[in-house]
Each structure stands twice: as structure tokens, then as C-alpha cells.
Amino acid sequence: MIEINGDRLLADLRALSRIGARDGGGISRTAFSAEDILARRWYRDRCQEAGLKLTFDGLGNMTAHHPDDEGRTPAVWSGSHIDTVPNGGPLDGAYGTLAALECLRRITEEGLPLARPVRALVFTDEEGNYGHLFGSYGLVNGYRAEDLAGMVGRDGDRLIDTWQDFPFRSEQPITPLDPATVAGFIELHIEQGPKLELAGLDIGVVSSIVGLGGGRMEFRGRADHAGTTPMPLRADALQAAADFLTTLPQLAAKVSDAAVATCGILRLSPDAANVVPERAVCTLDLREPSRAGIVALHAAVETTAREVAERHGVDVVWEPDQIIDPTPMDAGKQQAIRDACDAHGFSRQDMPSGAGHDSQNLATITPTGMIFVPSHEGRSHCPVEYTDPEQLVRGANVLLTTLLSLAS
Ligand code: HGY
Ligand code: MN
Ligand code: MN
């Protein structure tokens, strides 16, 4: 059974983690940023070193393939993302991206005669600076020009301004991919939760991926002088937002034990210490294993926000995101992953994913599977994100064996 070059994969992960590294240990590589360009150049150089061709589409999704496989379809796909959350960790996305590249390098080095080619992919903006799972969603569904024109990043920048002259984007039309060109997708990823480590297991075989909802809740009050405006006369948008946000834990609990609700961004205007806040914008992230659960969360946050706004004498505007459905993984791909674990003698368990992944979009057009490795103390989306190197190598070997079984 061929194996990956573990030292090379670990060295690649260390090298990529230096791009966008910040004092204090975190990594910031937001989609279409200068750090993103550096990381993509680095990835392109790795492809060239391995004799692989790199192409990219109108959204910046990148595909690495062997020149001999040019145009050969259907192909087996694997990959993930290299963009990060602000001050994130070194493995979320990068691990699955580089492991897929390592598998393609090993297949190339061994000159394996495969019935179907294997391709390694990098999806743009998985972390949703402009939109949930932005690149893989557009790859599968396309985007209308007006959708793209309306997209704004967490820093308030317009997508279509920021991606101007972005060197890793083509002028290709952003139309849905032909499903016939893909013969299956496998994504390797860190668990980003504590289950595998607590169970002392090597590999998670993902059964399903949680549904994603959320959106923008804006409370609109009235700007007033902080010193001269009596408390009862105020229409303070932040007071209303604060009241609303404290209800999130019980709103989630009312829907189910697995429902989660987060406000990770709160923006005030005019954002001045001596002005009563006129506007408070809360960005909400809502998740639940069922679509009905997310619909219930959306309804609950809207009802509660309107009640709170009424009480505070302010207005409220709710702009829900498009719900990304919970996604079951393909049974056949799950079995292929289990077989690969057993061939290597690695312990495993089937488990759901509480994090969203590009696999959610790929699964709508091709049989898709996901492989997890343990995350130390379940931590992720933060600088302390860590997985033991030998566990990283194990996961990549399961990926290689799985891809070879699907491509043969
Ligand atoms: O938010 C998520 O679950 C993923 O990391 N984008
Ligand atoms: Mn992430
Ligand atoms: Mn990820």
C-alpha cells in the first residue's frame, strides 16, 4: 500500500502556517487578501515543483492536476481551503488542502495507472468573509452578477472591489459545474471538536454535516448626546441588541440540545463613546443538525428581536442568510473510508460534523465523504489549534488509500 511522504506534508504545513502568521501565534489569511495571494503563490510553486498544472476559475477556486490528465473526466476530487478566520489556526482547511496535494504528488511519483484521474482543489473563502462556503457554493451553483455585486466582507469592503486584479482568478463565467466531470469528493479535515481525542480514536468517518443559518440583525435607534439625554428618553440601539443577545442561549436550548447560536461580530454606529448608539448590527451564526431546527432558530431570533426592539422603542431589520442544508455524507464513500482505516489498522468511529465544510456543497452534485483526525482539546478557529503530527500523517494515509480505491 503506497503511503504519503509524511515529513514533506508536515514541512508543507509548517511553511504554509508562516504565511499570514501574526504575533501571538495566530494566522490571518482572509480570502483575496495579500496573505491569500502569498499562500496561493506558495501552493502554485509546490504544484510546479511536482510537475502539476494549476488552473483557477472565476471565483479563484484552484485545481491541481497532472498534465497527462488534462480534460480527462470524470475525476476523483479532494481538497479544502487555505483561507482562515482572523487569528485562526494552522490546520483548519490547510491540512486537507495540503494532504490532497501530497496524495496527488505520491500518485504522480509512483506513476500509478488509474481508471480515473485524481485532482487536488483549493476552494475560495470557505470561512465566509463574503459568504458562507463562498467558493464551493459558487462552483456548484454559480452566482448572478447582482449576487456578487452585493457581497461585503467583514471589514465592510465590497467583494467586487477587493477581488479586482486578483492574480488567481480567471475571467471564466461563474456558472454551475457539470456534475458528470466529478466521480466523487473526499475532504480530510481536523475535527475541530473534542470527541475523537476523548474517545482515544485515530479517525472520524463523517456521517453528516450540520446545517448552517444566520444573518444580519440590525437594531436602529437614535443618536443622542451621551451627557444630556435622560435615560428614559433614549432609543439606544446597543441596549436593545444587548438584551436580544442575552436570549441566544435559551433560544438555542429551546430548539434542541444540538442547536448553537453565536454572535461573533457586533458593529455600532456612530461608534463614539459620547454618542448614544444609533445602530447596532449583530452578525448571527445559527446551526442545527436538521433544516427544521435552523428554520426554528431563524423564526425564534426574529420574533425575539422584534419584541425587544418594541420594548426599547427602536426598529429592527433582520436579513437572514441563505440556509445551507444539513448534509448526509455518501454511504459508499463512508464505507471506502472505513475500509481504508481498517487496511491501515487505525481505530475509527462514525460521527457528525458540527462545523460547516465545502463538502456540504460538493455533496449536492457528487458522492462525498469526509475524514476527521483529532483536535487537541477540541480547539479550533484559534491559535492553539493542534493535532499530533503522527495523527496528521495517519489521516493523510487514509485519504490516499481512499482516493486510490475510488480512482481504481
Ligand atoms: O464555520 C465553519 O464551520 C467553518 O469553519 N467555516
Ligand atoms: Mn473554519
Ligand atoms: Mn475548515
Coordinates of C-alpha atoms and ligand atoms in Angstrom, one line a residue:
M1 CA 0.0 0.0 0.0
I2 CA 1.6 3.3 -1.0
E3 CA 1.9 5.9 1.7
I4 CA 2.3 9.7 1.7
N5 CA 5.6 11.4 2.4
G6 CA 4.8 12.4 6.0
D7 CA 7.8 14.6 6.5
R8 CA 7.0 16.5 3.3
L9 CA 3.4 17.1 4.4
L10 CA 4.4 18.2 7.9
A11 CA 7.1 20.5 6.4
D12 CA 4.5 22.0 4.0
L13 CA 2.1 22.6 6.9
R14 CA 4.8 24.4 8.8
A15 CA 5.7 26.5 5.8
L16 CA 2.1 27.5 4.9
S17 CA 1.4 28.4 8.6
R18 CA 4.1 31.1 8.3
I19 CA 2.1 32.9 5.7
G20 CA -0.3 35.3 7.5
A21 CA 1.3 34.4 10.9
R22 CA 0.7 37.1 13.5
D23 CA 2.4 38.0 16.7
G24 CA 0.9 35.8 19.4
G25 CA 0.8 32.7 17.2
G26 CA -2.5 33.2 15.2
I27 CA -2.8 33.1 11.4
S28 CA -4.9 35.6 9.3
R29 CA -5.3 34.7 5.7
T30 CA -8.6 36.2 4.6
A31 CA -9.9 35.4 1.1
F32 CA -8.5 37.8 -1.6
S33 CA -6.1 39.4 0.9
A34 CA -2.3 39.9 0.4
E35 CA -1.7 36.9 2.6
D36 CA -4.1 34.9 0.5
I37 CA -2.1 35.8 -2.6
L38 CA 1.2 34.8 -0.9
A39 CA -0.3 31.5 0.1
R40 CA -1.6 30.8 -3.4
R41 CA 1.7 31.6 -4.9
W42 CA 3.3 29.2 -2.4
Y43 CA 0.8 26.5 -3.3
R44 CA 1.4 27.1 -7.1
D45 CA 5.1 26.7 -6.5
R46 CA 4.6 23.3 -4.8
C47 CA 2.5 22.2 -7.8
Q48 CA 5.1 23.3 -10.3
E49 CA 7.8 21.5 -8.3
A50 CA 5.7 18.3 -8.6
G51 CA 5.1 18.8 -12.3
L52 CA 1.4 19.5 -11.7
K53 CA -0.7 22.0 -13.6
L54 CA -2.7 24.6 -11.7
T55 CA -5.9 26.2 -13.0
F56 CA -8.4 28.6 -11.4
D57 CA -11.9 29.6 -12.1
G58 CA -13.8 32.9 -11.9
L59 CA -14.1 32.7 -8.1
G60 CA -10.4 31.7 -7.5
N61 CA -11.2 28.1 -6.8
M62 CA -8.0 26.3 -7.8
T63 CA -7.5 22.8 -9.3
A64 CA -4.1 20.9 -9.5
H65 CA -3.8 18.0 -11.9
H66 CA -1.2 16.1 -13.8
P67 CA -0.8 17.4 -17.4
D68 CA -1.4 13.9 -18.8
D69 CA -4.9 14.1 -17.2
E70 CA -5.8 17.3 -18.9
G71 CA -9.5 17.2 -19.7
R72 CA -9.9 13.6 -18.6
T73 CA -13.2 13.2 -16.7
P74 CA -14.8 12.1 -14.5
A75 CA -12.1 12.7 -12.0
V76 CA -11.9 11.9 -8.2
W77 CA -11.6 15.2 -6.3
S78 CA -10.1 16.0 -2.9
G79 CA -9.2 19.3 -1.2
S80 CA -10.3 22.0 1.2
H81 CA -9.4 25.7 1.8
I82 CA -6.4 27.8 2.7
D83 CA -8.2 30.9 3.9
T84 CA -8.6 31.2 7.7
V85 CA -10.7 33.0 10.2
P86 CA -8.9 36.1 11.7
N87 CA -6.2 35.0 14.0
G88 CA -7.0 31.3 13.3
G89 CA -5.0 28.1 13.5
P90 CA -2.6 26.3 11.2
L91 CA -4.7 23.3 10.3
D92 CA -8.3 24.3 9.6
G93 CA -8.5 23.9 5.8
A94 CA -4.8 23.9 5.2
Y95 CA -4.4 20.3 6.4
G96 CA -7.0 18.9 3.9
T97 CA -5.7 21.1 1.1
L98 CA -2.0 20.0 1.5
A99 CA -2.9 16.4 2.2
A100 CA -4.8 16.3 -1.1
L101 CA -1.8 17.8 -2.9
E102 CA 0.5 15.3 -1.2
C103 CA -1.7 12.4 -2.4
L104 CA -1.6 13.8 -5.9
R105 CA 2.2 14.1 -5.7
R106 CA 2.6 10.5 -4.5
I107 CA 0.3 9.2 -7.2
T108 CA 2.4 11.1 -9.8
E109 CA 5.7 9.9 -8.3
E110 CA 4.5 6.2 -8.3
G111 CA 3.1 6.7 -11.9
L112 CA 0.1 4.7 -10.8
P113 CA -2.2 3.7 -13.7
L114 CA -5.6 4.8 -12.5
A115 CA -9.0 4.3 -14.2
R116 CA -9.9 7.9 -13.2
P117 CA -7.6 10.9 -12.5
V118 CA -7.3 12.5 -9.1
R119 CA -7.4 16.2 -8.7
A120 CA -6.5 18.4 -5.7
L121 CA -8.6 21.5 -5.1
V122 CA -8.4 24.7 -3.1
F123 CA -11.8 26.4 -2.5
T124 CA -12.1 30.2 -2.1
D125 CA -13.3 31.9 1.1
E126 CA -14.6 28.8 2.9
E127 CA -14.7 30.9 6.0
G128 CA -17.3 33.1 4.6
N129 CA -15.7 36.5 4.7
Y130 CA -18.0 37.3 1.8
G131 CA -20.5 34.4 2.0
H132 CA -20.8 31.0 3.8
L133 CA -18.6 28.5 1.9
F134 CA -18.4 31.1 -0.9
G135 CA -16.1 29.4 -3.4
S136 CA -17.5 25.9 -3.3
Y137 CA -21.1 27.2 -3.3
G138 CA -20.4 29.2 -6.5
L139 CA -18.5 26.3 -8.1
V140 CA -21.6 24.1 -7.7
N141 CA -24.4 26.7 -8.1
G142 CA -22.9 29.7 -9.9
Y143 CA -23.6 33.3 -8.9
R144 CA -25.6 36.0 -10.6
A145 CA -23.6 39.2 -11.1
E146 CA -26.0 41.0 -8.8
D147 CA -25.3 38.5 -6.0
L148 CA -21.6 39.2 -6.3
A149 CA -22.1 42.9 -6.5
G150 CA -23.9 42.9 -3.2
M151 CA -21.3 40.9 -1.2
V152 CA -19.5 42.8 1.5
G153 CA -16.6 41.5 3.6
R154 CA -16.4 41.6 7.4
D155 CA -14.3 44.7 7.1
G156 CA -17.0 46.4 5.1
D157 CA -15.2 46.1 1.8
R158 CA -17.1 45.2 -1.4
L159 CA -16.1 41.9 -2.9
I160 CA -16.0 43.2 -6.5
D161 CA -13.6 45.9 -5.4
T162 CA -11.3 43.7 -3.4
W163 CA -11.0 41.0 -6.0
Q164 CA -10.2 43.4 -8.8
D165 CA -6.9 42.3 -10.4
F166 CA -6.7 39.3 -8.0
P167 CA -4.0 37.2 -9.7
F168 CA -5.6 33.8 -9.0
R169 CA -9.0 34.4 -10.6
S170 CA -9.9 33.9 -14.2
E171 CA -12.5 35.7 -16.3
Q172 CA -14.3 32.4 -16.7
P173 CA -18.1 32.8 -16.3
I174 CA -19.3 31.8 -12.9
T175 CA -21.7 29.0 -14.0
P176 CA -22.5 25.7 -12.2
L177 CA -20.1 22.9 -12.6
D178 CA -21.1 19.9 -14.8
P179 CA -21.6 17.1 -12.2
A180 CA -20.6 14.5 -14.8
T181 CA -17.0 15.8 -14.6
V182 CA -16.6 14.6 -11.0
A183 CA -16.5 11.0 -9.8
G184 CA -16.7 11.7 -6.1
F185 CA -15.1 14.1 -3.5
I186 CA -13.3 13.3 -0.3
E187 CA -12.2 16.0 2.2
L188 CA -9.8 15.5 5.0
H189 CA -10.2 17.9 7.9
I190 CA -9.4 18.3 11.6
E191 CA -12.5 17.5 13.8
Q192 CA -12.4 21.0 15.4
G193 CA -14.2 19.3 18.4
P194 CA -13.1 17.1 21.4
K195 CA -14.8 13.7 20.5
L196 CA -12.0 11.8 18.9
E197 CA -9.4 12.7 21.4
L198 CA -11.8 11.9 24.3
A199 CA -12.6 8.5 22.7
G200 CA -8.8 7.9 22.1
L201 CA -9.5 7.2 18.4
D202 CA -7.5 7.9 15.3
I203 CA -10.1 8.7 12.6
G204 CA -13.6 10.1 12.4
V205 CA -15.8 8.9 9.5
V206 CA -18.2 11.8 9.0
S207 CA -21.8 10.7 8.7
S208 CA -23.3 14.2 8.2
I209 CA -22.5 17.9 8.3
V210 CA -24.6 20.3 10.4
G211 CA -26.9 22.8 8.7
L212 CA -25.8 26.5 8.6
G213 CA -28.1 29.5 9.0
G214 CA -27.7 33.0 10.5
G215 CA -27.8 36.5 9.1
R216 CA -27.6 40.2 10.0
M217 CA -29.8 41.6 12.8
E218 CA -29.7 45.5 12.8
F219 CA -31.2 47.5 15.7
R220 CA -31.9 51.1 14.7
G221 CA -32.3 53.7 17.5
R222 CA -31.4 57.3 17.7
A223 CA -28.1 59.0 18.1
D224 CA -28.1 61.4 21.1
H225 CA -25.7 63.3 23.3
A226 CA -24.4 60.8 26.0
G227 CA -24.3 63.6 28.6
T228 CA -27.5 65.5 28.2
T229 CA -30.1 62.8 27.2
P230 CA -32.0 61.4 30.2
M231 CA -32.1 57.6 30.2
P232 CA -35.9 57.2 29.8
L233 CA -35.8 59.4 26.6
R234 CA -33.2 57.3 24.8
A235 CA -33.6 55.0 21.8
D236 CA -30.4 53.2 22.4
A237 CA -29.7 50.5 19.7
L238 CA -27.0 48.8 21.8
Q239 CA -29.2 48.4 24.8
A240 CA -31.7 46.6 22.6
A241 CA -29.0 44.5 20.9
A242 CA -27.6 43.5 24.3
D243 CA -31.0 42.5 25.6
F244 CA -31.5 40.4 22.5
L245 CA -28.1 38.7 22.5
T246 CA -28.5 37.6 26.1
T247 CA -31.5 35.5 25.0
L248 CA -29.5 33.4 22.4
P249 CA -28.5 30.6 24.8
Q250 CA -32.1 29.8 25.8
L251 CA -33.4 30.3 22.2
A252 CA -30.9 27.6 21.1
A253 CA -31.8 25.3 24.1
K254 CA -35.5 25.6 23.2
V255 CA -34.8 24.3 19.7
S256 CA -32.6 21.3 20.7
D257 CA -29.6 20.3 22.7
A258 CA -27.5 20.3 19.4
A259 CA -28.6 23.8 18.4
V260 CA -26.0 26.5 18.6
A261 CA -26.3 30.3 18.2
T262 CA -23.4 32.7 18.1
C263 CA -22.9 36.5 17.6
G264 CA -19.3 36.8 16.5
I265 CA -19.5 40.4 15.1
L266 CA -21.2 43.4 16.7
R267 CA -20.8 46.7 14.9
L268 CA -22.0 50.1 16.3
S269 CA -22.5 53.4 14.7
P270 CA -21.6 56.1 15.0
D271 CA -19.3 54.1 17.4
A272 CA -18.3 57.1 19.6
A273 CA -18.0 57.0 23.4
N274 CA -20.1 60.1 23.9
V275 CA -22.9 59.3 21.5
V276 CA -25.9 57.1 22.3
P277 CA -25.6 54.2 19.7
E278 CA -27.9 54.8 16.8
R279 CA -27.3 51.4 15.1
A280 CA -26.1 48.0 16.4
V281 CA -25.6 45.3 13.8
C282 CA -25.2 41.7 15.1
T283 CA -23.9 39.0 12.7
L284 CA -25.5 35.7 13.8
D285 CA -24.3 32.2 13.1
L286 CA -27.0 29.6 13.7
R287 CA -26.6 25.8 13.4
E288 CA -28.5 22.6 14.0
P289 CA -28.4 19.1 12.6
S290 CA -31.8 19.5 10.9
R291 CA -33.2 22.1 8.4
A292 CA -36.3 22.3 10.6
G293 CA -34.1 23.2 13.5
I294 CA -32.5 26.0 11.6
V295 CA -35.8 27.3 10.4
A296 CA -36.9 27.3 14.0
L297 CA -33.8 29.2 15.1
H298 CA -34.4 31.8 12.4
A299 CA -38.0 32.2 13.5
A300 CA -37.0 32.5 17.2
V301 CA -34.4 35.1 16.7
E302 CA -36.7 37.2 14.5
T303 CA -39.6 37.0 17.0
T304 CA -37.4 37.8 20.0
A305 CA -35.7 40.7 18.2
R306 CA -39.0 42.3 17.3
E307 CA -40.2 42.0 20.9
V308 CA -37.0 43.5 22.3
A309 CA -37.0 46.3 19.8
E310 CA -40.6 47.2 20.7
R311 CA -39.6 47.4 24.4
H312 CA -36.7 49.7 23.7
G313 CA -38.5 51.9 21.2
V314 CA -36.2 51.1 18.4
D315 CA -36.6 49.5 15.0
V316 CA -35.1 46.2 13.9
V317 CA -34.2 44.8 10.5
W318 CA -33.5 41.0 10.0
E319 CA -31.6 39.9 6.9
P320 CA -31.3 36.1 7.0
D321 CA -28.6 34.3 5.2
Q322 CA -29.5 31.5 2.7
I323 CA -29.8 28.3 4.8
I324 CA -27.2 25.7 3.9
D325 CA -28.9 22.4 4.4
P326 CA -27.5 19.7 6.8
T327 CA -25.8 17.3 4.5
P328 CA -25.6 13.5 4.9
M329 CA -22.3 12.0 3.6
D330 CA -22.5 9.3 0.9
A331 CA -22.8 5.8 2.3
G332 CA -20.4 4.4 -0.3
K333 CA -17.7 7.0 0.5
Q334 CA -18.1 6.4 4.2
Q335 CA -17.5 2.7 3.6
A336 CA -14.5 3.4 1.5
I337 CA -13.1 5.5 4.3
R338 CA -13.8 2.7 6.9
D339 CA -12.1 0.2 4.6
A340 CA -9.1 2.4 4.3
C341 CA -8.9 2.8 8.1
D342 CA -9.1 -1.0 8.6
A343 CA -6.5 -1.6 5.9
H344 CA -4.1 0.7 7.9
G345 CA -5.2 -0.7 11.3
F346 CA -6.4 2.7 12.5
S347 CA -9.2 3.0 15.1
R348 CA -12.3 4.9 13.9
Q349 CA -15.8 5.9 14.6
D350 CA -18.7 7.4 12.6
M351 CA -19.5 10.9 13.7
P352 CA -21.4 14.1 12.6
S353 CA -19.6 17.3 11.9
G354 CA -20.6 20.4 13.9
A355 CA -18.5 22.6 11.6
G356 CA -19.5 23.5 8.1
H357 CA -17.3 22.4 5.2
D358 CA -17.0 22.8 1.4
S359 CA -18.1 19.1 1.3
Q360 CA -21.6 20.4 2.0
N361 CA -21.7 22.0 -1.4
L362 CA -19.8 19.2 -3.3
A363 CA -22.3 16.7 -1.8
T364 CA -25.1 18.3 -3.8
I365 CA -23.5 17.2 -7.1
T366 CA -21.3 14.2 -6.3
P367 CA -21.0 11.4 -3.8
T368 CA -18.9 13.0 -1.0
G369 CA -17.1 11.8 2.2
M370 CA -15.1 13.4 4.9
I371 CA -12.3 12.1 7.1
F372 CA -11.5 13.7 10.6
V373 CA -8.5 13.5 12.7
P374 CA -8.5 14.5 16.4
S375 CA -8.2 18.1 17.5
H376 CA -6.3 18.6 20.8
E377 CA -8.8 19.6 23.4
G378 CA -11.3 20.2 20.6
R379 CA -9.9 23.7 20.0
S380 CA -10.0 25.3 16.6
H381 CA -10.5 28.8 15.0
C382 CA -7.8 30.0 17.4
P383 CA -4.0 30.0 17.6
V384 CA -3.8 26.9 19.9
E385 CA -5.4 24.7 17.2
Y386 CA -3.2 21.5 17.2
T387 CA -3.1 17.8 16.1
D388 CA -0.3 15.4 16.9
P389 CA 1.9 15.1 13.7
E390 CA 1.6 11.3 13.6
Q391 CA -2.2 11.7 13.7
L392 CA -1.9 14.2 10.7
V393 CA 0.1 11.6 8.8
R394 CA -2.4 8.8 9.6
G395 CA -5.3 10.9 8.3
A396 CA -3.4 11.7 5.1
N397 CA -2.6 8.0 4.6
V398 CA -6.3 7.1 5.0
L399 CA -7.1 9.9 2.4
L400 CA -4.5 8.4 -0.1
T401 CA -5.9 4.9 0.3
T402 CA -9.5 6.1 0.0
L403 CA -8.7 8.1 -3.2
L404 CA -6.8 5.2 -4.8
S405 CA -9.8 2.9 -4.1
L406 CA -12.2 5.4 -5.7
A407 CA -9.8 6.1 -8.7
S408 CA -9.1 2.4 -9.5
Ligands
HGY1 O1 -17.7 28.0 10.3 C1 -17.4 26.8 10.0 O2 -18.0 25.8 10.5 C2 -16.3 26.6 9.0 O3 -15.1 26.6 9.7 N1 -16.3 27.6 8.0
MN2 MN -13.1 27.0 9.8
MN3 MN -12.5 24.3 7.6

